[in-house]
Short mmCIF file of C-alpha atoms and ligand atoms in Angstrom, two decimals:
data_model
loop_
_atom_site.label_atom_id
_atom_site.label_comp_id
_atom_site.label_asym_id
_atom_site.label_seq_id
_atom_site.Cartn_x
_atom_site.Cartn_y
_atom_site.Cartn_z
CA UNK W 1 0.00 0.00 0.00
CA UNK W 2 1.03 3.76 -1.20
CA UNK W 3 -0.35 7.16 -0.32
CA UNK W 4 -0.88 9.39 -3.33
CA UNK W 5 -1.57 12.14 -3.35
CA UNK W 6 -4.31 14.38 -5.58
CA UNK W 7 -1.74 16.02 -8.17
CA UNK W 8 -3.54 19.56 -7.76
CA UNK W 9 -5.15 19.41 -4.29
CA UNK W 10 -2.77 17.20 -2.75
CA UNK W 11 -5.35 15.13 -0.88
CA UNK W 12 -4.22 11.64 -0.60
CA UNK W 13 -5.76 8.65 -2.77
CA UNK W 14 -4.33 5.09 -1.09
CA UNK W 15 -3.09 3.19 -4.03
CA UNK W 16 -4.00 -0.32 -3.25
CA UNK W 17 -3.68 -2.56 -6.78
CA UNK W 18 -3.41 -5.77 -4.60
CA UNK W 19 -7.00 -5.24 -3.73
CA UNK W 20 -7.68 -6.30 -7.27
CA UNK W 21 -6.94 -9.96 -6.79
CA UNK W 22 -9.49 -9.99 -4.16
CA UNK W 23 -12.51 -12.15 -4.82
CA UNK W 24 -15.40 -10.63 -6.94
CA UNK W 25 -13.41 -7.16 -7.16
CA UNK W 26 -14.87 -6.38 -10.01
CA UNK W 27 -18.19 -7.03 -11.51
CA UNK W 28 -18.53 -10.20 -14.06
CA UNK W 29 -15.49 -12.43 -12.45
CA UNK W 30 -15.86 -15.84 -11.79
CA UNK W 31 -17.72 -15.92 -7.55
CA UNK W 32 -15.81 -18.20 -5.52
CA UNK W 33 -18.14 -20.65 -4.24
CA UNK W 34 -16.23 -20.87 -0.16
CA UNK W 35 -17.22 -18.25 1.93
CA UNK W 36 -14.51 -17.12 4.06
CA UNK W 37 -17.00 -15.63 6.96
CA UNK W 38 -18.86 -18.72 7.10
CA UNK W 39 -18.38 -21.34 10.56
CA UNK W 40 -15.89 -23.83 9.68
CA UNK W 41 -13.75 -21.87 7.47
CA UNK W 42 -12.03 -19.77 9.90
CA UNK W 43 -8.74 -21.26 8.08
CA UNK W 44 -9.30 -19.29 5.01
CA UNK W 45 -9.08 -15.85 6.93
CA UNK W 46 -5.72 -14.49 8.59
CA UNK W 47 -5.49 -15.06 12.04
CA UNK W 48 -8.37 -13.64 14.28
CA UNK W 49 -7.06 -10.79 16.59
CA UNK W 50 -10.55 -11.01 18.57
CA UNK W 51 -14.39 -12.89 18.77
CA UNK W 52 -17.47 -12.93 20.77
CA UNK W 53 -18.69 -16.17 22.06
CA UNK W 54 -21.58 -18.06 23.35
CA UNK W 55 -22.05 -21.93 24.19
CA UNK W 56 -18.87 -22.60 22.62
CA UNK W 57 -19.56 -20.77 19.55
CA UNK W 58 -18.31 -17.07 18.17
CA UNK W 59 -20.99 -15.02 17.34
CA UNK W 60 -18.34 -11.66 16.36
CA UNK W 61 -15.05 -12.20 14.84
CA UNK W 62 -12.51 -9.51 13.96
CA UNK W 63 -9.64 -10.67 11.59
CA UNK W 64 -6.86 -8.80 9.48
CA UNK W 65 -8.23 -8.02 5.64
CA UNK W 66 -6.75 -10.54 3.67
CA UNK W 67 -6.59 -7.74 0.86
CA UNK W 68 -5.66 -4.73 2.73
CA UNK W 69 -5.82 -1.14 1.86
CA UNK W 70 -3.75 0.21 4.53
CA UNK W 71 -1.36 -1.06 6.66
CA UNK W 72 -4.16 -1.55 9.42
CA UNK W 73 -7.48 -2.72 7.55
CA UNK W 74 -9.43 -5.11 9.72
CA UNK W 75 -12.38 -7.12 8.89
CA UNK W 76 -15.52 -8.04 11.88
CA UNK W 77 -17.30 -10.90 10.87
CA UNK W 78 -21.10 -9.78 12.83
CA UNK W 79 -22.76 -13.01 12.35
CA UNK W 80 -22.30 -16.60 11.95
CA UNK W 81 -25.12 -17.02 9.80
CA UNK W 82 -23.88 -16.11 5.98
CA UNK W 83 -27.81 -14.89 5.16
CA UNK W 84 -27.79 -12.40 8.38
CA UNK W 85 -28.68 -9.08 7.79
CA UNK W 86 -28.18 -6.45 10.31
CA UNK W 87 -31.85 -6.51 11.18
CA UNK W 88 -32.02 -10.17 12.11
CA UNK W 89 -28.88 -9.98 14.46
CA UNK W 90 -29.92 -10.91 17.71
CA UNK W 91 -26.65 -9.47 19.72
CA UNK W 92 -26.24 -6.49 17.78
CA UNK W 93 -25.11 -4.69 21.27
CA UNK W 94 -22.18 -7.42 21.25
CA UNK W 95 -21.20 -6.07 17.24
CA UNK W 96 -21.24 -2.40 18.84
CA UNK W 97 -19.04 -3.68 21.37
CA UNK W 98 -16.86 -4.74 18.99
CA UNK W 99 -16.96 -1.58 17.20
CA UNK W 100 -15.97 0.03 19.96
CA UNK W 101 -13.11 -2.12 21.03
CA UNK W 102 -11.40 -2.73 17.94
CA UNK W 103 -11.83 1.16 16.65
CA UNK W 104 -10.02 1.72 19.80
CA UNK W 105 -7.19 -0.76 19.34
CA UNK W 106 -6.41 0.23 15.89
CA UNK W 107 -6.36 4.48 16.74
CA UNK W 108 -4.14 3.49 19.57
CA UNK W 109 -1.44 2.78 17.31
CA UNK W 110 1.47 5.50 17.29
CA UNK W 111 1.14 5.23 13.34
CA UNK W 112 -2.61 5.39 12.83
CA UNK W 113 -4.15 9.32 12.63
CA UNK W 114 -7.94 7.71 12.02
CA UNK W 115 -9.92 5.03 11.60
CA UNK W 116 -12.40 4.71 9.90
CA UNK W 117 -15.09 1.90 10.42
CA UNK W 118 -18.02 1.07 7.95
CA UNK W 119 -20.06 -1.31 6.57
CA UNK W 120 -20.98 -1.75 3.30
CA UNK W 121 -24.10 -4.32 3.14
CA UNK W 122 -24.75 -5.21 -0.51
CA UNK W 123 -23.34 -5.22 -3.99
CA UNK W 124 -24.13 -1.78 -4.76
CA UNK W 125 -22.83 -0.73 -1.23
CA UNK W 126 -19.68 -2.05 -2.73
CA UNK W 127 -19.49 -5.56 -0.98
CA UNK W 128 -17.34 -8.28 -2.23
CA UNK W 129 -18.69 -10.72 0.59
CA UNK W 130 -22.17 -10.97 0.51
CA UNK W 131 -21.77 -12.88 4.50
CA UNK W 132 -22.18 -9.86 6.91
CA UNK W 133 -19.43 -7.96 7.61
CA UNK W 134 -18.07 -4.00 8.57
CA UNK W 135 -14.32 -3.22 7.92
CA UNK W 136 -11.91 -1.18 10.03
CA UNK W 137 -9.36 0.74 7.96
CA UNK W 138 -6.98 2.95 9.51
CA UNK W 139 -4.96 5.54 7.99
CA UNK W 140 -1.65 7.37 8.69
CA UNK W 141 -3.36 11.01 8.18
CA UNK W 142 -6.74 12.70 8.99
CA UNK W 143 -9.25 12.33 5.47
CA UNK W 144 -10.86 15.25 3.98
CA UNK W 145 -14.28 15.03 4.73
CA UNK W 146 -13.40 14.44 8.67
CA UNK W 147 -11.49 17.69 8.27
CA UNK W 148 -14.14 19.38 6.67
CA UNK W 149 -16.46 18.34 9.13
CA UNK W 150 -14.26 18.50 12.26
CA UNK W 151 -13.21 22.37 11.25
CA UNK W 152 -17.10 23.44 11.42
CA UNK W 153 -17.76 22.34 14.97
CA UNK W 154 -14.21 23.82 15.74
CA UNK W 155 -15.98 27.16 14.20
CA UNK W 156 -19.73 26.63 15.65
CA UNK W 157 -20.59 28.74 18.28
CA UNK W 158 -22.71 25.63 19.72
CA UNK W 159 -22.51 22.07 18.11
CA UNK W 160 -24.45 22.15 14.89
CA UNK W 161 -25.43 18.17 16.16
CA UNK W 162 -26.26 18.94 19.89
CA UNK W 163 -29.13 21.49 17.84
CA UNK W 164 -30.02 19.38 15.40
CA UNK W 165 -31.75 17.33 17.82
CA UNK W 166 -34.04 20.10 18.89
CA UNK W 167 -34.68 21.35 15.46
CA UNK W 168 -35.51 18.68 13.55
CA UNK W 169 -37.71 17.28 16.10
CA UNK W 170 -39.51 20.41 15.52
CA UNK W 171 -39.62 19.75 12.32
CA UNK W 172 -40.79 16.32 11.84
CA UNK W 173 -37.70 14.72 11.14
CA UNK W 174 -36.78 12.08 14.01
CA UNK W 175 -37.80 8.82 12.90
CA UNK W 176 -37.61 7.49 16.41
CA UNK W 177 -35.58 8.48 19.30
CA UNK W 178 -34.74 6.99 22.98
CA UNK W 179 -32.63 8.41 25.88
CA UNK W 180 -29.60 7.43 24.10
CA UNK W 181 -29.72 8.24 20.74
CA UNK W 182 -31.92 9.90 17.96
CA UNK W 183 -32.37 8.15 14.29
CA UNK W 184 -33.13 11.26 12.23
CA UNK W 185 -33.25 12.25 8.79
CA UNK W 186 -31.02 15.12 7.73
CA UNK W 187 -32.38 18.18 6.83
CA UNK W 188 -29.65 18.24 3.79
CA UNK W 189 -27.63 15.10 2.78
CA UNK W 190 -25.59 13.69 0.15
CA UNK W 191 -28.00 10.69 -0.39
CA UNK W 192 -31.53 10.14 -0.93
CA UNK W 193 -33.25 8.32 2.08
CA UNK W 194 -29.99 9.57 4.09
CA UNK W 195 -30.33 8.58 8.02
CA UNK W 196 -28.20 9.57 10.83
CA UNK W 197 -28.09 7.95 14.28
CA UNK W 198 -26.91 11.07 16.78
CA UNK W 199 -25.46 10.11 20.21
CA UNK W 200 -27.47 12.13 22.74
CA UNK W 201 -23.96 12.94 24.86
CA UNK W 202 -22.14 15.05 23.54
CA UNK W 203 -18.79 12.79 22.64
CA UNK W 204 -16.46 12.75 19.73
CA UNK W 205 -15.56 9.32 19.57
CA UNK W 206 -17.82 6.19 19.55
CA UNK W 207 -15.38 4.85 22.32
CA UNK W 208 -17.19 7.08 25.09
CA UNK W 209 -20.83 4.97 24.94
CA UNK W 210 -21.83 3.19 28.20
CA UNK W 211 -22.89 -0.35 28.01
CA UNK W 212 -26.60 1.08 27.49
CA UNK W 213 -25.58 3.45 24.62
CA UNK W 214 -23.96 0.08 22.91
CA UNK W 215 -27.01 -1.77 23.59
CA UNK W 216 -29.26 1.53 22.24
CA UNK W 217 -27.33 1.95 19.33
CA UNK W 218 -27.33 -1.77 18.50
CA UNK W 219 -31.44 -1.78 18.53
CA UNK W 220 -31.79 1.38 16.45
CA UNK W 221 -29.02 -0.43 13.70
CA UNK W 222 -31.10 -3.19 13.37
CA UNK W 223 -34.71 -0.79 13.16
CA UNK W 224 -32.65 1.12 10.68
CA UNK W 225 -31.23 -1.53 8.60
CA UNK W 226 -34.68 -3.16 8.62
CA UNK W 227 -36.32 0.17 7.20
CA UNK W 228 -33.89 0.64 5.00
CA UNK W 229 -33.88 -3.14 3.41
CA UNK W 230 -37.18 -2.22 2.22
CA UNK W 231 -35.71 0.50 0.42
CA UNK W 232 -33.05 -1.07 -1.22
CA UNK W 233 -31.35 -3.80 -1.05
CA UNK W 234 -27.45 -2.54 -0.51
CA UNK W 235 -26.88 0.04 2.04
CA UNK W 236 -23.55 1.54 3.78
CA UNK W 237 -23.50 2.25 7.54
CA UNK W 238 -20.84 4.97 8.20
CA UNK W 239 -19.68 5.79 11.83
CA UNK W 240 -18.21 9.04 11.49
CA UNK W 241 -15.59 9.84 14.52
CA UNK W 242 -13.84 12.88 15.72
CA UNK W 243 -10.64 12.10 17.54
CA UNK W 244 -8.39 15.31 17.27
CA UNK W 245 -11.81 17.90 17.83
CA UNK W 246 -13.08 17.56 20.99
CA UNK W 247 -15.71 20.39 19.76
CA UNK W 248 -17.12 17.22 17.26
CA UNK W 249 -20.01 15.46 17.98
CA UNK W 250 -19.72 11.87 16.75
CA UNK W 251 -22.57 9.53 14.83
CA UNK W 252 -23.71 7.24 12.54
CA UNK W 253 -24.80 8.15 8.44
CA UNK W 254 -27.11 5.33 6.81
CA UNK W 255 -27.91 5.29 3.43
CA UNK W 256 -29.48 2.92 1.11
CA UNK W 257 -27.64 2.91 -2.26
CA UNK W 258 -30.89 3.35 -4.64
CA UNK W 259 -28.31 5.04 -7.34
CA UNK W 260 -24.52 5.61 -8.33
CA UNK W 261 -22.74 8.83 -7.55
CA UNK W 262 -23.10 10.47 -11.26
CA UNK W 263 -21.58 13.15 -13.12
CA UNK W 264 -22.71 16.49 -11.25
CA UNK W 265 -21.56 15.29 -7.64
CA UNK W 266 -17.81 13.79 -8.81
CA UNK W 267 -17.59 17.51 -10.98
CA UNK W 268 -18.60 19.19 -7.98
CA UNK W 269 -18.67 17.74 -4.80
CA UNK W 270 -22.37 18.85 -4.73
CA UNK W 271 -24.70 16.85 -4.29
CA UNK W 272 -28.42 16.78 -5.71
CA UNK W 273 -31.26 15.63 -2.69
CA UNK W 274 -34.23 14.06 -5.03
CA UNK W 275 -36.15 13.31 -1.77
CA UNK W 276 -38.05 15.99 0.86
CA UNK W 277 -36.28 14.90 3.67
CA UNK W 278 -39.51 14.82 6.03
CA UNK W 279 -41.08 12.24 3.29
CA UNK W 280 -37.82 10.19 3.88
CA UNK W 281 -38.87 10.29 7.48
CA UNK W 282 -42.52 9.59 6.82
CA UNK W 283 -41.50 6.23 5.33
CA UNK W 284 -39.06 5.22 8.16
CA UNK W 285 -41.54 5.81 10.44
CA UNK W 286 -44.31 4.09 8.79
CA UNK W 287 -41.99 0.87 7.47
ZN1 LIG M 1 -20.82 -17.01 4.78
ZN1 LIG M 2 -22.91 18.01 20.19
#
């Protein structure tokens, strides 16, 4: 693995090309009929660094990509079942845990400046493993869009987020909300159907929750992912974390993948919403 960088902006690209030998990379190759996530072929993965168990078997396991990225690039197996979705997982608190733990382990490395964890359920969510899985991958500076975003709570006056959750209950948006955390729709996203899940504490790194904010997060994933699923059938799950801005506020950005990123938004990095945000929310909330 190499970091480019963007010949005019300087931004870094991670040139990867070993990722190509990796199993369905690209559309049209020949599938490989093994899975590597399933029970029984543990062998096939590189050695796991940690799991979850019950009765004697895991239900979580968190192994080094095979195909790495970057230097760090972990993979967390979040089911045994290869047909699981998110919505059917019954210890989803457990796969938070997880989260948690192994986001921790890899930003605790003297060479790692973030880490970013998501999950990208589905094909069209850019999946090579259809057997449920997220993916760790930790990088040696901070990316542009967490700079973007960590510079404008460093300029708020208040956190944009901590608001959010009064105005857009105002305004219709929260799809459902508990003591720990709101699942709201955006009033301005990249995506149509965009969803974020917003941490009620004020924290800039998923590493703060409690055991109950694990277990509340884990239940609104699976709502979510369920509501979504009807949607569309591929979906990412980002989990956006702040670890140098201690004036960020930390959370989760859901999207089903109902179309590709076309022309306008690569020319611009604008982005054209094609759904009212409060109908998005109707539809959660009615699903
Ligand atoms: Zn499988
Ligand atoms: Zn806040």
């Amino acid at each position: 693995m190499k970091i480019a960088a963007h010949p005019i902006t300087g931004e870094p690209i991670l040139l990867a090309p070993e990722r190509a030998a990796r199993p369905r990379a690209f559309a049209g190759d020949e599938a490989d009929d093994v899975c590597p996530f399933c029970p029984g072929n543990e062998s096939l993965t590189p050695p796991e660094v940690a799991r979850i168990e019950r009765d004697g078997r895991w239900l979580v396991r968190a192994f080094p990509n095979k195909y790495p990225a970057a230097e760090h690039h972990e993979v967390i197996v979040e089911s045994p079942e290869h047909a699981a979705t998110f919505a059917d997982v019954p210890h989803a608190s457990e796969v938070v845990r997880m989260y948690a733990e192994r986001y921790a382990a890899l930003a605790a490395r003297p060479d790692v400046a973030y880490v970013s964890l998501f999950t990208n359920d589905g094909a069209m969510a850019g999946a090579s493993i259809p057997h449920l899985h997220s993916q760790l991958l930790a990088v040696p500076f901070v990316p542009p869009r967490i700079e973007r975003e960590a510079a404008a709570f460093a300029r708020a006056d208040d956190c944009p987020l901590c608001a959010m959750l009064a105005t857009h209950r105002e305004a219709g948006l929260i799809v459902r909300e508990d003591n720990a955390f709101a699942w709201l729709v955006p009033s301005g996203s990249f995506m149509a159907n965009e969803q974020w899940l917003v941490p009620k504490r004020h924290q800039n790194e998923m590493t703060s929750m409690t055991g109950d904010e694990q277990t509340a997060l884990g239940e609104l994933l699976r709502a979510a992912t369920a509501a979504t699923k009807k949607l569309a059938p591929s979906m990412n799950r980002l989990f956006l974390n702040f670890p140098n801005e201690a004036a960020a506020h930390w959370y989760v950005d859901l999207f089903p993948r109902r179309t590709t990123v076309a022309g306008f938004e690569l020319a611009t990095g604008t982005f054209i919403e094609v759904i009212e945000p409060a109908e998005t929310a109707r539809i959660l909330r009615e699903s």
